[in-house]
Amino acid sequence: MAPHSRVARALRRNLVVIAGLGTLAYLLLPNVIVTVFSFNKPNGRFNYAWQRFSTDAWTDPCGVADLCGSLSLSLWIALWATVGATVLGTLIAFALARHRFRGRSSVNSLIFLPMAMPEVVMAASLATLFLNTGVSFGFWTVLIAHITFCLSFVVTAVKARVMSMDPRLEQAAQDLYATPLQTFLKVTLPIAAPGIAAGALLSFALSFDDFIITNFNSGSTVTFPMYVWGSAQRGTPVQINVIGTAMFAIAVLCVLVAQLAGRRRKRS
């Protein structure tokens, strides 16, 4: 067999793997660039061209005014938005998956609207609501907007998990004289926990990363994405690349820890 024929057969046999690796490399390329430029020492205000290697930004990540303040604010908003959206979304998901009531199909359809409609539409709608009700823009309007935005993602994740549960497990617990509360805490909640955790992690990422909804409803409140957008117009400090690299590394570490924990549970 000719060498080019063997190469063609190998390519056809591993086409899916090659396409997957190529897609992954394409997705990770921006993160690699951000990481590389976090070690740059620019001559001017803009960190767009490589000059020379330096670790100054890593040794002083809060060296730029208001950078860490905006980061802290974004983390707090993301944390509370995650808590609010996860609690409300879990309750809604259980109600939709376990109970029949008038308007259930309409609620199911409305749940998908925030995920289907353009984000700017939801941002403008919430801003109009706050203006008409006389609410001052600030921390609380951003938090309410983020909870509203993240709610649909939590409901979808938890509902999918609840609907896949085997009802015989709960029936078996009730046959063994477990109370409804004991059944929920010891059977239902542990089974639904992966879906709840997935919805919570997705809510945190969406809230921390959001710019459009925050820009419409923030007033004078400046979150980290808004700080990055504003600094891009007058000069991007290297510390922004440092924060982005650190957040990406933390996310990857969390995924690796979850994967290792899952493999250990399967082995045991």
PDB file of C-alpha atoms in Angstrom, residues 76-203:
ATOM      1  CA  TRP A  76     -19.865  39.393  45.181  1.00  0.00           C
ATOM      2  CA  ILE A  77     -22.592  39.963  42.595  1.00  0.00           C
ATOM      3  CA  ALA A  78     -21.848  36.617  40.948  1.00  0.00           C
ATOM      4  CA  LEU A  79     -21.937  34.848  44.322  1.00  0.00           C
ATOM      5  CA  TRP A  80     -25.271  36.293  45.430  1.00  0.00           C
ATOM      6  CA  ALA A  81     -26.769  35.933  41.949  1.00  0.00           C
ATOM      7  CA  THR A  82     -25.746  32.266  42.002  1.00  0.00           C
ATOM      8  CA  VAL A  83     -27.368  31.721  45.394  1.00  0.00           C
ATOM      9  CA  GLY A  84     -30.587  33.474  44.405  1.00  0.00           C
ATOM     10  CA  ALA A  85     -30.885  31.876  40.971  1.00  0.00           C
ATOM     11  CA  THR A  86     -30.013  28.396  42.273  1.00  0.00           C
ATOM     12  CA  VAL A  87     -32.587  28.476  45.090  1.00  0.00           C
ATOM     13  CA  LEU A  88     -35.399  29.911  42.956  1.00  0.00           C
ATOM     14  CA  GLY A  89     -34.475  27.834  39.898  1.00  0.00           C
ATOM     15  CA  THR A  90     -34.375  24.579  41.877  1.00  0.00           C
ATOM     16  CA  LEU A  91     -37.823  25.230  43.354  1.00  0.00           C
ATOM     17  CA  ILE A  92     -39.250  26.086  39.932  1.00  0.00           C
ATOM     18  CA  ALA A  93     -37.636  23.016  38.353  1.00  0.00           C
ATOM     19  CA  PHE A  94     -39.143  20.675  40.947  1.00  0.00           C
ATOM     20  CA  ALA A  95     -42.539  22.308  40.520  1.00  0.00           C
ATOM     21  CA  LEU A  96     -42.459  21.943  36.741  1.00  0.00           C
ATOM     22  CA  ALA A  97     -41.129  18.375  36.820  1.00  0.00           C
ATOM     23  CA  ARG A  98     -43.264  16.975  39.638  1.00  0.00           C
ATOM     24  CA  HIS A  99     -46.597  18.838  39.607  1.00  0.00           C
ATOM     25  CA  ARG A 100     -49.423  19.436  37.168  1.00  0.00           C
ATOM     26  CA  PHE A 101     -51.079  22.852  37.306  1.00  0.00           C
ATOM     27  CA  ARG A 102     -52.873  25.289  35.058  1.00  0.00           C
ATOM     28  CA  GLY A 103     -50.460  27.241  32.891  1.00  0.00           C
ATOM     29  CA  ARG A 104     -47.634  24.717  33.270  1.00  0.00           C
ATOM     30  CA  SER A 105     -46.962  24.551  29.528  1.00  0.00           C
ATOM     31  CA  SER A 106     -46.905  28.347  29.301  1.00  0.00           C
ATOM     32  CA  VAL A 107     -44.395  28.560  32.147  1.00  0.00           C
ATOM     33  CA  ASN A 108     -42.231  25.935  30.447  1.00  0.00           C
ATOM     34  CA  SER A 109     -42.193  28.063  27.302  1.00  0.00           C
ATOM     35  CA  LEU A 110     -41.485  31.312  29.156  1.00  0.00           C
ATOM     36  CA  ILE A 111     -38.523  29.732  30.965  1.00  0.00           C
ATOM     37  CA  PHE A 112     -36.638  29.458  27.667  1.00  0.00           C
ATOM     38  CA  LEU A 113     -37.206  33.079  26.617  1.00  0.00           C
ATOM     39  CA  PRO A 114     -34.173  34.588  28.428  1.00  0.00           C
ATOM     40  CA  MET A 115     -31.946  31.982  26.769  1.00  0.00           C
ATOM     41  CA  ALA A 116     -33.489  32.430  23.318  1.00  0.00           C
ATOM     42  CA  MET A 117     -33.888  36.209  23.069  1.00  0.00           C
ATOM     43  CA  PRO A 118     -30.965  38.592  22.454  1.00  0.00           C
ATOM     44  CA  GLU A 119     -29.384  39.707  25.712  1.00  0.00           C
ATOM     45  CA  VAL A 120     -29.788  43.369  24.820  1.00  0.00           C
ATOM     46  CA  VAL A 121     -33.581  42.945  24.717  1.00  0.00           C
ATOM     47  CA  MET A 122     -33.668  41.617  28.259  1.00  0.00           C
ATOM     48  CA  ALA A 123     -31.248  44.309  29.412  1.00  0.00           C
ATOM     49  CA  ALA A 124     -33.388  47.101  27.952  1.00  0.00           C
ATOM     50  CA  SER A 125     -36.568  45.561  29.375  1.00  0.00           C
ATOM     51  CA  LEU A 126     -35.152  45.379  32.885  1.00  0.00           C
ATOM     52  CA  ALA A 127     -33.805  48.934  32.636  1.00  0.00           C
ATOM     53  CA  THR A 128     -37.262  50.151  31.569  1.00  0.00           C
ATOM     54  CA  LEU A 129     -38.841  48.311  34.500  1.00  0.00           C
ATOM     55  CA  PHE A 130     -36.452  49.899  37.001  1.00  0.00           C
ATOM     56  CA  LEU A 131     -36.978  53.363  35.497  1.00  0.00           C
ATOM     57  CA  ASN A 132     -40.775  53.093  35.564  1.00  0.00           C
ATOM     58  CA  THR A 133     -40.784  51.905  39.178  1.00  0.00           C
ATOM     59  CA  GLY A 134     -38.368  54.620  40.285  1.00  0.00           C
ATOM     60  CA  VAL A 135     -35.649  52.249  41.448  1.00  0.00           C
ATOM     61  CA  SER A 136     -32.153  53.760  41.628  1.00  0.00           C
ATOM     62  CA  PHE A 137     -29.582  51.958  39.509  1.00  0.00           C
ATOM     63  CA  GLY A 138     -26.730  50.346  41.404  1.00  0.00           C
ATOM     64  CA  PHE A 139     -25.700  47.127  43.125  1.00  0.00           C
ATOM     65  CA  TRP A 140     -29.236  45.851  43.729  1.00  0.00           C
ATOM     66  CA  THR A 141     -30.513  46.451  40.203  1.00  0.00           C
ATOM     67  CA  VAL A 142     -27.497  44.593  38.802  1.00  0.00           C
ATOM     68  CA  LEU A 143     -28.073  41.735  41.240  1.00  0.00           C
ATOM     69  CA  ILE A 144     -31.788  41.454  40.409  1.00  0.00           C
ATOM     70  CA  ALA A 145     -31.008  41.575  36.687  1.00  0.00           C
ATOM     71  CA  HIS A 146     -28.382  38.836  36.992  1.00  0.00           C
ATOM     72  CA  ILE A 147     -30.689  36.573  39.012  1.00  0.00           C
ATOM     73  CA  THR A 148     -33.405  37.028  36.374  1.00  0.00           C
ATOM     74  CA  PHE A 149     -30.958  36.229  33.595  1.00  0.00           C
ATOM     75  CA  CYS A 150     -29.429  33.158  35.276  1.00  0.00           C
ATOM     76  CA  LEU A 151     -32.727  31.696  36.467  1.00  0.00           C
ATOM     77  CA  SER A 152     -33.600  29.983  33.189  1.00  0.00           C
ATOM     78  CA  PHE A 153     -30.258  28.178  32.993  1.00  0.00           C
ATOM     79  CA  VAL A 154     -30.672  26.761  36.506  1.00  0.00           C
ATOM     80  CA  VAL A 155     -34.240  25.632  35.819  1.00  0.00           C
ATOM     81  CA  THR A 156     -33.185  23.865  32.626  1.00  0.00           C
ATOM     82  CA  ALA A 157     -30.254  22.055  34.262  1.00  0.00           C
ATOM     83  CA  VAL A 158     -32.129  20.975  37.399  1.00  0.00           C
ATOM     84  CA  LYS A 159     -35.321  20.038  35.561  1.00  0.00           C
ATOM     85  CA  ALA A 160     -33.419  17.722  33.221  1.00  0.00           C
ATOM     86  CA  ARG A 161     -31.868  15.972  36.225  1.00  0.00           C
ATOM     87  CA  VAL A 162     -35.143  15.677  38.143  1.00  0.00           C
ATOM     88  CA  MET A 163     -37.046  14.261  35.167  1.00  0.00           C
ATOM     89  CA  SER A 164     -34.403  11.546  34.728  1.00  0.00           C
ATOM     90  CA  MET A 165     -34.742  10.368  38.334  1.00  0.00           C
ATOM     91  CA  ASP A 166     -36.239   6.948  39.030  1.00  0.00           C
ATOM     92  CA  PRO A 167     -39.388   7.509  41.151  1.00  0.00           C
ATOM     93  CA  ARG A 168     -39.075   3.991  42.580  1.00  0.00           C
ATOM     94  CA  LEU A 169     -36.140   5.144  44.722  1.00  0.00           C
ATOM     95  CA  GLU A 170     -38.337   7.633  46.554  1.00  0.00           C
ATOM     96  CA  GLN A 171     -41.125   5.083  46.798  1.00  0.00           C
ATOM     97  CA  ALA A 172     -38.691   2.605  48.346  1.00  0.00           C
ATOM     98  CA  ALA A 173     -37.672   5.179  50.956  1.00  0.00           C
ATOM     99  CA  GLN A 174     -41.320   5.822  51.807  1.00  0.00           C
ATOM    100  CA  ASP A 175     -41.940   2.072  52.099  1.00  0.00           C
ATOM    101  CA  LEU A 176     -39.127   2.017  54.672  1.00  0.00           C
ATOM    102  CA  TYR A 177     -41.081   4.570  56.768  1.00  0.00           C
ATOM    103  CA  ALA A 178     -39.022   7.605  55.788  1.00  0.00           C
ATOM    104  CA  THR A 179     -40.818  10.912  56.232  1.00  0.00           C
ATOM    105  CA  PRO A 180     -41.239  13.225  53.214  1.00  0.00           C
ATOM    106  CA  LEU A 181     -38.465  15.455  54.573  1.00  0.00           C
ATOM    107  CA  GLN A 182     -36.116  12.502  55.101  1.00  0.00           C
ATOM    108  CA  THR A 183     -36.900  11.209  51.607  1.00  0.00           C
ATOM    109  CA  PHE A 184     -36.109  14.590  50.104  1.00  0.00           C
ATOM    110  CA  LEU A 185     -32.877  15.140  52.049  1.00  0.00           C
ATOM    111  CA  LYS A 186     -31.464  11.608  51.792  1.00  0.00           C
ATOM    112  CA  VAL A 187     -32.744  10.443  48.380  1.00  0.00           C
ATOM    113  CA  THR A 188     -34.094  13.214  46.145  1.00  0.00           C
ATOM    114  CA  LEU A 189     -31.605  15.981  46.917  1.00  0.00           C
ATOM    115  CA  PRO A 190     -28.427  13.856  46.522  1.00  0.00           C
ATOM    116  CA  ILE A 191     -29.652  12.565  43.159  1.00  0.00           C
ATOM    117  CA  ALA A 192     -30.536  16.077  41.963  1.00  0.00           C
ATOM    118  CA  ALA A 193     -27.292  17.555  43.337  1.00  0.00           C
ATOM    119  CA  PRO A 194     -25.276  17.255  40.073  1.00  0.00           C
ATOM    120  CA  GLY A 195     -27.924  19.212  38.184  1.00  0.00           C
ATOM    121  CA  ILE A 196     -28.106  21.836  40.931  1.00  0.00           C
ATOM    122  CA  ALA A 197     -24.308  22.141  40.987  1.00  0.00           C
ATOM    123  CA  ALA A 198     -24.185  22.488  37.194  1.00  0.00           C
ATOM    124  CA  GLY A 199     -26.808  25.230  37.276  1.00  0.00           C
ATOM    125  CA  ALA A 200     -24.979  27.048  40.084  1.00  0.00           C
ATOM    126  CA  LEU A 201     -21.609  26.947  38.301  1.00  0.00           C
ATOM    127  CA  LEU A 202     -23.199  28.126  35.064  1.00  0.00           C
ATOM    128  CA  SER A 203     -24.936  30.975  36.902  1.00  0.00           C
TER     129      SER A 203
END
